[in-house]
Short mmCIF file of C-alpha atoms in Angstrom, two decimals:
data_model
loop_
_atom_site.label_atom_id
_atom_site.label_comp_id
_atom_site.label_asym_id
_atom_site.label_seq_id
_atom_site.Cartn_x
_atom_site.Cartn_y
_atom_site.Cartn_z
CA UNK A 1 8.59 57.33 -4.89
CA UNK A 2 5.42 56.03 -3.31
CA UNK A 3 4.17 54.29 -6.55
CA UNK A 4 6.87 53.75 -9.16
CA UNK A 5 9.53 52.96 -7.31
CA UNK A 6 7.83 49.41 -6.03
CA UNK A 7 6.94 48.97 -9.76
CA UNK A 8 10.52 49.69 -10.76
CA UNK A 9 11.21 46.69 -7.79
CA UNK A 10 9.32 44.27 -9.27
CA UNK A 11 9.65 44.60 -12.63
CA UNK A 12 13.48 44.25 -11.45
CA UNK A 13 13.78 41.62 -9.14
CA UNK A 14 10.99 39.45 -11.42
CA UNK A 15 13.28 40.00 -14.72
CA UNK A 16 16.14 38.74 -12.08
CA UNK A 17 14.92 35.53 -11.67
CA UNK A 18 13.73 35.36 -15.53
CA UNK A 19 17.32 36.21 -16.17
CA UNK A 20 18.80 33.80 -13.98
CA UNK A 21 16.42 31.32 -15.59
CA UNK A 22 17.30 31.64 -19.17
CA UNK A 23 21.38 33.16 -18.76
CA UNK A 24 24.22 30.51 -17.99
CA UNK A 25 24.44 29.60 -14.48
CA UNK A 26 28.27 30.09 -14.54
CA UNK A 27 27.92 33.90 -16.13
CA UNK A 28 25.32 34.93 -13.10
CA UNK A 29 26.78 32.92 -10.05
CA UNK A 30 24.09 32.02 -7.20
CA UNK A 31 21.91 34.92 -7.48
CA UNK A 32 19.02 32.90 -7.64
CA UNK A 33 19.82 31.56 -4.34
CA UNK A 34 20.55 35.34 -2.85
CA UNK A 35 17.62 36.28 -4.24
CA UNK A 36 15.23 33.04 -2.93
CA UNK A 37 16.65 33.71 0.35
CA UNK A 38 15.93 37.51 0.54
CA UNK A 39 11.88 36.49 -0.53
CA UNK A 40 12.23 33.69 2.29
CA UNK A 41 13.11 35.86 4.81
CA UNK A 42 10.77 38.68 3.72
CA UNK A 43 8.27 36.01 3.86
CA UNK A 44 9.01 35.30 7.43
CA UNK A 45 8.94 38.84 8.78
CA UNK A 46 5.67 38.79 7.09
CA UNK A 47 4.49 36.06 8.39
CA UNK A 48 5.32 37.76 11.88
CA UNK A 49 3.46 40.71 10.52
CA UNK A 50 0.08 38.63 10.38
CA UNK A 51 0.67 37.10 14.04
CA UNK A 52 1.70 40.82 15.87
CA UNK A 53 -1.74 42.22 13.96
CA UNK A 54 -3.72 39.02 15.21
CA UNK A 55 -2.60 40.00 18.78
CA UNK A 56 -3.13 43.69 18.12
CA UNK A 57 -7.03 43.57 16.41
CA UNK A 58 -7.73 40.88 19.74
CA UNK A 59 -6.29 43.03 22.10
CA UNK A 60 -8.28 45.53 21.35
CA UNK A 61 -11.58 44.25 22.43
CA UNK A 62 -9.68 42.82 25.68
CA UNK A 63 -8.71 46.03 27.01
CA UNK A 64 -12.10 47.44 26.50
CA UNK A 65 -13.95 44.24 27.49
CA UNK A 66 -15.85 44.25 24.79
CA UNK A 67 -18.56 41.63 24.30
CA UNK A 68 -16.73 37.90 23.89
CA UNK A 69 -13.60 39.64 25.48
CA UNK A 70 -12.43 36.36 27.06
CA UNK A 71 -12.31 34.54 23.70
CA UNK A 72 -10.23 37.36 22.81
CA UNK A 73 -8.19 36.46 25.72
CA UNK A 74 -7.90 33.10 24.82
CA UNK A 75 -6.72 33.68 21.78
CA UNK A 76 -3.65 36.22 22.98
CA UNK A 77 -2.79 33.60 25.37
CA UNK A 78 -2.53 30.76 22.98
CA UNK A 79 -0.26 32.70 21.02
CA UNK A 80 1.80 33.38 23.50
CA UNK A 81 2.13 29.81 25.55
CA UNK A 82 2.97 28.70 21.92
CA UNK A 83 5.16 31.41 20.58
CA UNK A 84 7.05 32.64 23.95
CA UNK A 85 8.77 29.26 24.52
CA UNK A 86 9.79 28.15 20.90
CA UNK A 87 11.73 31.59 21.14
CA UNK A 88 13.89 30.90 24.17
CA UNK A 89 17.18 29.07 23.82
CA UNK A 90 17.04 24.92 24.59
CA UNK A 91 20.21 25.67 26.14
CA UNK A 92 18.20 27.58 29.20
CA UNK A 93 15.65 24.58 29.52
CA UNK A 94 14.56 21.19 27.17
CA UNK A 95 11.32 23.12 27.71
CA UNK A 96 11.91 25.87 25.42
CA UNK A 97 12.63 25.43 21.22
CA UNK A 98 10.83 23.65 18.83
CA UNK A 99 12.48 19.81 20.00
CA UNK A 100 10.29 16.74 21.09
CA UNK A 101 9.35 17.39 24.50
CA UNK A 102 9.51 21.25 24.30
CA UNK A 103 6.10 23.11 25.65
CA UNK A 104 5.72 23.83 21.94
CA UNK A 105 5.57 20.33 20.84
CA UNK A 106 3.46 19.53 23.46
CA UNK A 107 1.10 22.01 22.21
CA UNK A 108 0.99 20.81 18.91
CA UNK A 109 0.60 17.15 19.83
CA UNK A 110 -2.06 17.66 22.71
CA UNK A 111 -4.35 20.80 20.93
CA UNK A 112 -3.34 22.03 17.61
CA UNK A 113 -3.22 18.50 16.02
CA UNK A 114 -6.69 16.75 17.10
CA UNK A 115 -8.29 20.45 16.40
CA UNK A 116 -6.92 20.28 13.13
CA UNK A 117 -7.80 16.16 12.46
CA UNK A 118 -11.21 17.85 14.03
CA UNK A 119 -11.52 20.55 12.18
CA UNK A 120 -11.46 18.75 8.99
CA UNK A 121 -13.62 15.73 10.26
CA UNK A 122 -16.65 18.48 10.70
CA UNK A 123 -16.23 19.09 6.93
CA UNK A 124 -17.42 15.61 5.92
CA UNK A 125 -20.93 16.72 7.86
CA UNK A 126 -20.99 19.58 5.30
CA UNK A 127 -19.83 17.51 2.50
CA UNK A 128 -22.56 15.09 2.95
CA UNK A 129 -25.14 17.87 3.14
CA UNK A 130 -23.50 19.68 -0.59
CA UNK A 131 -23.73 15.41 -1.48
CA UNK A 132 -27.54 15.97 -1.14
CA UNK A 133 -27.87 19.17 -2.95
CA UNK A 134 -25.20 18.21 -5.79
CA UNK A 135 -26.19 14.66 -5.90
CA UNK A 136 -30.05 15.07 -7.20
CA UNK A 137 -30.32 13.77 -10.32
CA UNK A 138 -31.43 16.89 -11.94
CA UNK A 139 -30.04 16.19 -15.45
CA UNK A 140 -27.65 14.57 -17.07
CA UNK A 141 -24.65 16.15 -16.32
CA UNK A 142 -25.61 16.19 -12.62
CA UNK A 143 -25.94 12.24 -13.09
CA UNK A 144 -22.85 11.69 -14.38
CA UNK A 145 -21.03 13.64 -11.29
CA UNK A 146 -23.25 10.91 -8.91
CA UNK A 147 -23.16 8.10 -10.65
CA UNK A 148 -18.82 8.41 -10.40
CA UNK A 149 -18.91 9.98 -7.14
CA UNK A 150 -21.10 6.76 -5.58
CA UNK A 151 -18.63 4.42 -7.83
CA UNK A 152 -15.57 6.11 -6.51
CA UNK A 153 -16.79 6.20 -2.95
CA UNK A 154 -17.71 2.34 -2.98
CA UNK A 155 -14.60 1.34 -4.88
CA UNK A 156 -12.62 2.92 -2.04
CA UNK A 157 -14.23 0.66 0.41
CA UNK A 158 -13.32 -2.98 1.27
CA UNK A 159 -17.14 -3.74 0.88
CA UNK A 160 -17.73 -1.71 -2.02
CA UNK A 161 -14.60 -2.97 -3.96
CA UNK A 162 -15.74 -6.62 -3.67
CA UNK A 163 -19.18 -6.04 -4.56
CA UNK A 164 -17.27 -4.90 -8.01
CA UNK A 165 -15.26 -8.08 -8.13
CA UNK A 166 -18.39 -10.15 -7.76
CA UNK A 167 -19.78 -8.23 -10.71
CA UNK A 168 -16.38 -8.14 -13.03
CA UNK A 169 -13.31 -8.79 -11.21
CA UNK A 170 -11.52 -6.90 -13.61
CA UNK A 171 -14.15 -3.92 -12.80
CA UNK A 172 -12.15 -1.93 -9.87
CA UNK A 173 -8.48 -2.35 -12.45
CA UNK A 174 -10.91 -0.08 -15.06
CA UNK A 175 -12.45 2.47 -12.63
CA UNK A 176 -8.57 3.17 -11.62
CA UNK A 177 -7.11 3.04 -15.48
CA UNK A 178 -10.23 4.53 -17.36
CA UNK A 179 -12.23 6.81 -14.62
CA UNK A 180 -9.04 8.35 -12.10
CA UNK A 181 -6.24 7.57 -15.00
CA UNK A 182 -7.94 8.58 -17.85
CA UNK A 183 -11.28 11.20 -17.68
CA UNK A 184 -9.99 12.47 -14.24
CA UNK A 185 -5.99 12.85 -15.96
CA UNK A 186 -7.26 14.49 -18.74
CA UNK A 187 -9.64 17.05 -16.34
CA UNK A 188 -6.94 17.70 -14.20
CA UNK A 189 -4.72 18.10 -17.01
CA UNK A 190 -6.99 20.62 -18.94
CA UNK A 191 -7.26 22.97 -15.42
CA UNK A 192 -3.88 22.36 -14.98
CA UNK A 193 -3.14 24.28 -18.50
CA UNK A 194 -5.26 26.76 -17.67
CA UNK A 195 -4.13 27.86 -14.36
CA UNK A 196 -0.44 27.71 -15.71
CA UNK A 197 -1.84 30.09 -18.35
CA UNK A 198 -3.33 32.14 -16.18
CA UNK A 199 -0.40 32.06 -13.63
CA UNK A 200 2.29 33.21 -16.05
CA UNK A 201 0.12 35.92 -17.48
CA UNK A 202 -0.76 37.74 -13.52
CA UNK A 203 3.46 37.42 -13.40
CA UNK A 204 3.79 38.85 -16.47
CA UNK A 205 1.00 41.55 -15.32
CA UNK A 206 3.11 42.10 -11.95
CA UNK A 207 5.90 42.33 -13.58
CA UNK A 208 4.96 44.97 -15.80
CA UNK A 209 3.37 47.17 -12.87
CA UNK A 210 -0.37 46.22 -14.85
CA UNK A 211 -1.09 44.88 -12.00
CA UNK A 212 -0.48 46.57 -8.79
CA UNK A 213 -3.69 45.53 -6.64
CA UNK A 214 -0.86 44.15 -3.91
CA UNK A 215 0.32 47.58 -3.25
CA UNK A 216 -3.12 48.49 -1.84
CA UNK A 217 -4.62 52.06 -2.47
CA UNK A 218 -2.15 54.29 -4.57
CA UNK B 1 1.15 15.95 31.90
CA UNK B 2 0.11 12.85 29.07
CA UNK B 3 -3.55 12.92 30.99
CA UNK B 4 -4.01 16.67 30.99
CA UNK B 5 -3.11 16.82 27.65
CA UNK B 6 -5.91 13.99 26.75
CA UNK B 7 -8.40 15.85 28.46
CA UNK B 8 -7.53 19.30 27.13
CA UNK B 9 -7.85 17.01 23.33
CA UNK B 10 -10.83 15.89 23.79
CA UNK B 11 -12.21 18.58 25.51
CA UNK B 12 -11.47 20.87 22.48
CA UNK B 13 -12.61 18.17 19.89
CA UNK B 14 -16.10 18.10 21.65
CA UNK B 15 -16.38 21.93 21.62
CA UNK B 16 -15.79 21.98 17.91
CA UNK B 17 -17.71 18.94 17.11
CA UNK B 18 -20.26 21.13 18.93
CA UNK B 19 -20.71 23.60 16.15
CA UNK B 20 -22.38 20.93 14.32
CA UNK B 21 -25.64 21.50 16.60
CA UNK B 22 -25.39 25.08 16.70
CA UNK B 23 -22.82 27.97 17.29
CA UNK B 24 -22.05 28.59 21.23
CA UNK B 25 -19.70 29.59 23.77
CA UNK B 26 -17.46 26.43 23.76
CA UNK B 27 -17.40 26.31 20.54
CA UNK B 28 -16.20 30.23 20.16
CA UNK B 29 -13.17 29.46 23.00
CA UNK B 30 -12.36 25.97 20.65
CA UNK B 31 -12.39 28.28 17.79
CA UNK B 32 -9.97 31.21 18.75
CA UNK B 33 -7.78 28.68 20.74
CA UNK B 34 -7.17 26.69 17.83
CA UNK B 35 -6.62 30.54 15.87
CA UNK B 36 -4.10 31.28 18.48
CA UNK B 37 -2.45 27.84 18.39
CA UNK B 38 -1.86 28.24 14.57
CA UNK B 39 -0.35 32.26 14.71
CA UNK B 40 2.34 30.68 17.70
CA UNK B 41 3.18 27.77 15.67
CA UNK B 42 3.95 29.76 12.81
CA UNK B 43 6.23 32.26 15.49
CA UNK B 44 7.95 28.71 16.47
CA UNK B 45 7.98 27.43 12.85
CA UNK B 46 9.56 31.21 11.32
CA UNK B 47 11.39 32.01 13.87
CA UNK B 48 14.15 29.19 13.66
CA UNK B 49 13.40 28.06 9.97
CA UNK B 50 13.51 31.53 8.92
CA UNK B 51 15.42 34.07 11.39
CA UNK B 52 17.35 31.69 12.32
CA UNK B 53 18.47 29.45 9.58
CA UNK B 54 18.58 31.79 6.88
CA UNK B 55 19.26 35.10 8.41
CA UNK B 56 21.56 34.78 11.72
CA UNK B 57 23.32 31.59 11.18
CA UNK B 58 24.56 32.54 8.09
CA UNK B 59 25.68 36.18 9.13
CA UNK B 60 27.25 34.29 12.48
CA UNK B 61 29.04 32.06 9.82
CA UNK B 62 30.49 34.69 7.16
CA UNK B 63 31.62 36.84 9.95
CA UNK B 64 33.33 33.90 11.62
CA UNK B 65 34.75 33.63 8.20
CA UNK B 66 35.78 36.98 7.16
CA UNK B 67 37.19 37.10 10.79
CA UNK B 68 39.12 34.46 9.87
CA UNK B 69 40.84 36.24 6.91
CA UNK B 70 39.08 34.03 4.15
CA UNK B 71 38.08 35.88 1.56
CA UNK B 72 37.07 38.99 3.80
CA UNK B 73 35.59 40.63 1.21
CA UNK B 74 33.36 38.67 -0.16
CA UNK B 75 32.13 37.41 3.49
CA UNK B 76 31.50 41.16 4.20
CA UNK B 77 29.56 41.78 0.97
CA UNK B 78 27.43 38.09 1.90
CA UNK B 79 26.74 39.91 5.54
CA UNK B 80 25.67 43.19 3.94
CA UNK B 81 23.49 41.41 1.25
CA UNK B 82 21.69 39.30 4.32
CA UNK B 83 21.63 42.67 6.51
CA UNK B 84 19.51 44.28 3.83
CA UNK B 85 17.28 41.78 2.71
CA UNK B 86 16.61 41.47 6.89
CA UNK B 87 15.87 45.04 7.08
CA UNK B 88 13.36 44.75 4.28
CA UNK B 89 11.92 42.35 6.07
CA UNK B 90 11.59 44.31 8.77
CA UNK B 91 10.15 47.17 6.58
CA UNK B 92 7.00 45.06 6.49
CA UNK B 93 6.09 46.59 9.72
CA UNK B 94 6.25 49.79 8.65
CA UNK B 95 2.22 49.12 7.71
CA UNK B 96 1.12 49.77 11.28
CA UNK B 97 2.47 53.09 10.78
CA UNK B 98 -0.33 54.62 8.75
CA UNK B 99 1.70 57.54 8.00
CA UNK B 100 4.70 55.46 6.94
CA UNK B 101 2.82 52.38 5.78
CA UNK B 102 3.85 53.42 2.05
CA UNK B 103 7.32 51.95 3.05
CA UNK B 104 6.28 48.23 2.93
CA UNK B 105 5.55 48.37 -0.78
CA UNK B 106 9.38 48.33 -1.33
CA UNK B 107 9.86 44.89 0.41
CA UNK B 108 6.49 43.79 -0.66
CA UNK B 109 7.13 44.75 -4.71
CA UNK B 110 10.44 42.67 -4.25
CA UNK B 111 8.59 39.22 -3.11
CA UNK B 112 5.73 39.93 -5.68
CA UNK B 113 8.49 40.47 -8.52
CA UNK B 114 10.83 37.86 -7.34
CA UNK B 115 7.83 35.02 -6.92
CA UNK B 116 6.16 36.57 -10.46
CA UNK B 117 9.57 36.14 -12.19
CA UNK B 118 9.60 32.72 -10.52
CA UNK B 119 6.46 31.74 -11.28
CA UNK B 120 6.67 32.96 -15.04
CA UNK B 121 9.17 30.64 -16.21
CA UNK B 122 8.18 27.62 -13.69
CA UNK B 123 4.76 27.45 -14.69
CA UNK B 124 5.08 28.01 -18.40
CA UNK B 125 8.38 25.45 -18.62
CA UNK B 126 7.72 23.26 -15.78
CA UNK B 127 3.72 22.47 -16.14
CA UNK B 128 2.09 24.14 -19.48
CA UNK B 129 5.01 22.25 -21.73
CA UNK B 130 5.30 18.86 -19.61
CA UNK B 131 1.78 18.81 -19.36
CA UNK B 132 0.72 19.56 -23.48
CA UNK B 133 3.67 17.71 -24.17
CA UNK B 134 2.17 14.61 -22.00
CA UNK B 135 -1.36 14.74 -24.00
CA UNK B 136 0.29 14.70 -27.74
CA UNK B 137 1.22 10.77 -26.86
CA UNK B 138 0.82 7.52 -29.16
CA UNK B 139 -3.27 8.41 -29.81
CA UNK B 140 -3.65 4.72 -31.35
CA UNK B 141 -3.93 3.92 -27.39
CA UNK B 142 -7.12 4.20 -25.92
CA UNK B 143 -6.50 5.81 -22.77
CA UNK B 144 -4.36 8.30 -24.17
CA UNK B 145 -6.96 9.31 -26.77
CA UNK B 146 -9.40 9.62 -24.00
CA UNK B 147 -7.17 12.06 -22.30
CA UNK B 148 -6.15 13.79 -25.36
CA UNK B 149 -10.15 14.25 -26.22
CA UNK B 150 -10.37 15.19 -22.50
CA UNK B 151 -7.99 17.84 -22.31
CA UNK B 152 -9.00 19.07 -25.60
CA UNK B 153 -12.76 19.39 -24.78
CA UNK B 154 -12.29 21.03 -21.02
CA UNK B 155 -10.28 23.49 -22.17
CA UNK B 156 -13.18 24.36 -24.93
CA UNK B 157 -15.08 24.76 -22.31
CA UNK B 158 -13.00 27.16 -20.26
CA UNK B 159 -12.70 29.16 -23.62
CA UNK B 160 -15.36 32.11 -23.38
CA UNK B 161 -13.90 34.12 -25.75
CA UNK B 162 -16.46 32.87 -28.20
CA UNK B 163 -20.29 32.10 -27.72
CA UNK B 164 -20.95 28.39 -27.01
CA UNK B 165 -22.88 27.74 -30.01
CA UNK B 166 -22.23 24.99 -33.51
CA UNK B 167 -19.18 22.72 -33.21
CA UNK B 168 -17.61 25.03 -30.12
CA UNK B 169 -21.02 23.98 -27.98
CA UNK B 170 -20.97 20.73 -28.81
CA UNK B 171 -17.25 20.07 -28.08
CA UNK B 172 -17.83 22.38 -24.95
CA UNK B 173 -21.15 20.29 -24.06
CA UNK B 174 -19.04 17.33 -24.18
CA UNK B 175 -16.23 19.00 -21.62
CA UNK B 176 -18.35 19.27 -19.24
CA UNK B 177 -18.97 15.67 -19.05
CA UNK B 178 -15.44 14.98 -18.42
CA UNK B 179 -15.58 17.87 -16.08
CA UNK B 180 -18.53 16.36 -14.54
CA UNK B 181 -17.01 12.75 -14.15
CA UNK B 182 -13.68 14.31 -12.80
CA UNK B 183 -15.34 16.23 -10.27
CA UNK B 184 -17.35 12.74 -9.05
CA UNK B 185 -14.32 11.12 -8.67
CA UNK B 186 -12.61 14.39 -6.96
CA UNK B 187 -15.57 14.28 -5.01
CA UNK B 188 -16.13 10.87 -4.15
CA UNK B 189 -12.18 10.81 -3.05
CA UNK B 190 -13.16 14.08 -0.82
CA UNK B 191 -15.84 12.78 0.89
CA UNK B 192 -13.50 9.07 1.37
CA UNK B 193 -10.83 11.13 2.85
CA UNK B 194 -13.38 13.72 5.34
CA UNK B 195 -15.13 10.24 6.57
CA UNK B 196 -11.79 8.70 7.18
CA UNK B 197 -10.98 11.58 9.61
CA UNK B 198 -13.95 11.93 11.20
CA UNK B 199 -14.05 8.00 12.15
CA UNK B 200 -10.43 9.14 13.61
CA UNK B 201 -11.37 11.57 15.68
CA UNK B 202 -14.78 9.25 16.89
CA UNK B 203 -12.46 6.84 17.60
CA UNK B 204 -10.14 9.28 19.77
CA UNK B 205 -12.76 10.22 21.64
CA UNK B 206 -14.38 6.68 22.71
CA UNK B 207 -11.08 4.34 22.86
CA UNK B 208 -8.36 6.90 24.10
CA UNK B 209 -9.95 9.39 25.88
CA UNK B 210 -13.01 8.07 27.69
CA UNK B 211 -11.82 4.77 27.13
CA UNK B 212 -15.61 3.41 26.22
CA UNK B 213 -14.52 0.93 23.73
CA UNK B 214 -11.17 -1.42 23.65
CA UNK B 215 -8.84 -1.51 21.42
CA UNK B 216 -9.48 -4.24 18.95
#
C-alpha cells in the first residue's frame, strides 16, 4: 500500500502517456490533455508545498528568536506582501491580482527584478575569478578552452570584432560558421545525445519502479 | 510610490553587491528578502495560472454547462476528473503529517510516471533521432564533417564503458578538444552575457538612482 501502490501509479500513468503517444489520437480522445492537466495542477499544489514549508522552517527561528531571527522575519513578510495581495480578487481593489499596477507587480518591478539582474551581475565577479584558475595555460587542452574563450569574448565586442576585420575581414563570418556553428554544434550535439540517452533510460527506470529514490525512505 | 521603489532597488542591489567584500548583515536581509520575494511570486504566479486557470475555471465552466443540460454527463464526469486530480494535489500536504506523509507518494508517483512517460518518448523521438539524424548530413561539406567528427569523438569520450587506451584514446583524446573549444566559446558567451548585466545594474545605480551620471 505504502510502496507498491505508487509504483503501480507510475508505471500506469507513464505507460498512459507512452500509450497516448504511439495509439491513434481518435481511438484515445484527449487523455493526454486530462492527464497534462492533472500533473499541472499537482505541480502547483506542490509548488505551494515548497512556499508553506519556507514559511514554516523560518518561522521557527522567529518565534524562538533565534540568532538572525529578523532575517527570518524578513523573509515571512516578503512572502506575504507578495503572496497575500495576488490572492485577493481585482474586483475588491486594482491593488490586488497579478495586473500592472497591482502591489504584486510593483514588487516585482521595484525588488525582485533588479535583485535578480543583481544577483546574476555578482556571478561575472566569480566568473572572472574561475577565468583565472581555468584560463592558465597549463596544457594543451587548457589552451585551447582560452585561446576560444578570449576569441569569443573579443568577437562579441564592437572593439574586439574590428580588430578581426583589420586582420581578415572575413575572420568574425568563420569564428560564427566554423567555432559556434561547427565545433560548438557538434559539442552541444554530442551532450545533447547523451542526456536524451540518459533521460529516457531514468523514465524507463521510473517507470518500472527501478527507481524509486523520489518516494523518499521506504 | 516610483521614488520609494528606486530607493528600496538600489538599496537592495548595494546590499547584495555587498557580498562581494564579505558576508554581513545587509547582505543576509538582501538575501532572504529576495528568497521571500521569489516563494510569493510563485503563490501569485500558481495561484491564477494554476488554481485558477486549470482547476476552478474549468469546473465553474462544465458545471455552468451540465447545468445547462448539455451533455450533463459528460460535464459531470470532466468535474469529477478535475475534483480528483485537485485533491491529489492537495494530498501533497499530507508530508507535514509525519504519520500520514506516506500519502503524498500517490500524487507524487503520478507526476513522476506521467512526466517519465512524457519524457520517454519526447526525448528519444523529439531530440536523440532529430539530433543523429541532423549529424548523418552531405559529409562532402566541410562543416558538416566537422560536426559529424565532433559528435562522433565527444560521445567517445563520454563512453567509459571501455578503458581509454589504442584507437578509443586517441579518438577520445581528440573529443576533448572539441569539448575544450565548445566550452571556450560557452564560456566566453557566459562571461559576455554576466558583464553585460553587471554594466546594467552599474548603470542603475549611477544614472537612475543617484543620478551621478546623465543619460547619454
Amino acid at each position: 500500500m505504502k510502496t507498491k501502490l505508487p509504483i503501480a501509479i507510475a508505471f500506469l500513468s507513464g505507460l498512459a502517456m507512452v500509450a497516448v503517444f504511439i495509439l491513434n489520437p481518435e481511438k484515445v480522445g484527449d487523455m493526454e490533455g486530462e492527464l497534462l492537466q492533472w500533473t499541472t495542477v499537482i505541480g502547483g499544489f506542490t509548488l505551494l508545498l515548497g512556499v508553506v514549508s519556507i514559511v514554516r522552517v523560518n518561522w521557527r527561528p522567529v518565534v524562538r528568536r533565534e540568532t538572525g531571527w529578523l532575517n527570518n522575519a524578513a523573509l515571512i513578510l516578503s512572502v506575504a506582501v507578495m503572496a497575500i495581495p495576488s490572492v485577493l480578487p481585482v474586483s475588491w481593489s486594482p491593488l490586488f491580482g497579478t495586473d500592472g499596477g497591482s502591489i504584486y507587480d510593483w514588487f516585482f518591478i521595484n525588488l525582485s527584478a533588479p535583485m535578480m539582474a543583481t544577483m546574476f551581475a555578482m556571478l561575472a565577479f566569480y566568473v572572472a575569478s574561475a577565468a583565472f584558475r581555468a584560463f592558465r595555460a597549463r596544457n594543451a587542452e587548457a589552451t585551447l578552452l582560452l585561446v576560444t574563450a578570449t576569441i569569443v569574448m573579443l568577437w562579441r565586442v564592437p572593439v574586439g570584432e574590428g580588430l578581426f576585420v583589420a586582420i581578415n575581414p572575413r575572420l568574425p563570418n568563420l569564428i560564427n560558421t566554423y567555432v559556434m556553428g561547427g565545433v560548438n554544434v557538434a559539442v552541444q550535439r554530442g551532450i545533447i545525445i547523451g542526456a536524451a540517452l540518459g533521460a529516457a533510460a531514468t523514465s524507463l527506470r521510473i517507470m518500472l519502479g527501478i527507481e524509486r529514490t523520489y518516494m523518499g525512505k521506504t | 510610490m516610483e521614488i520609494l521603489g528606486l530607493w528600496l532597488a538600489g538599496f537592495f542591489t548595494l546590499s547584495l553587491f555587498s557580498f562581494l567584500y564579505k558576508d554581513n548583515p545587509f547582505y543576509g536581509l538582501a538575501e532572504h528578502v529576495f528568497a521571500g520575494l521569489s516563494a510569493g511570486y510563485e503563490v501569485g504566479l500558481v495561484y491564477h495560472s494554476v488554481i485558477l486557470q486549470q482547476l476552478v475555471d474549468p469546473i465553474s465552466q462544465h458545471w455552468v454547462n451540465a447545468t445547462a443540460g448539455d451533455h450533463p454527463g459528460f460535464h459531470i464526469m470532466k468535474i469529477g476528473f478535475l475534483l480528483f486530480a485537485g485533491a491529489l494535489g492537495v494530498l501533497m500536504f499530507t508530508r507535514f503529517f509525519p504519520k500520514a506523509s506516506w500519502i503524498s507518494r500517490y500524487p507524487l508517483a503520478f507526476v513522476m510516471g506521467n512526466t517519465a512517460g512524457i519524457y520517454l518518448m519526447s526525448e528519444l523521438h523529439g531530440r536523440l533521432i532529430p539530433q543523429i539524424a541532423g549529424t548523418f548530413v552531405n559529409l562532402l561539406n566541410p562543416l558538416n564533417l566537422i560536426i559529424f567528427f565532433g559528435v562522433l569523438t565527444t560521445l567517445i569520450y563520454f563512453y567509459f564503458s571501455k578503458e581509454h587506451t589504442g584507437l578509443l584514446g586517441g579518438t577520445a583524446r581528440v573529443g576533448i578538444w572539441f569539448i575544450m573549444i565548445a566550452f571556450g566559446a560557452h564560456f566566453g558567451y557566459t562571461v559576455m552575457g554576466r558583464i553585460s548585466l553587471l554594466i546594467g545594474q552599474v548603470q542603475f545605480i549611477l544614472i537612475d538612482w543617484l543620478k551621478l551620471i546623465k543619460p547619454g
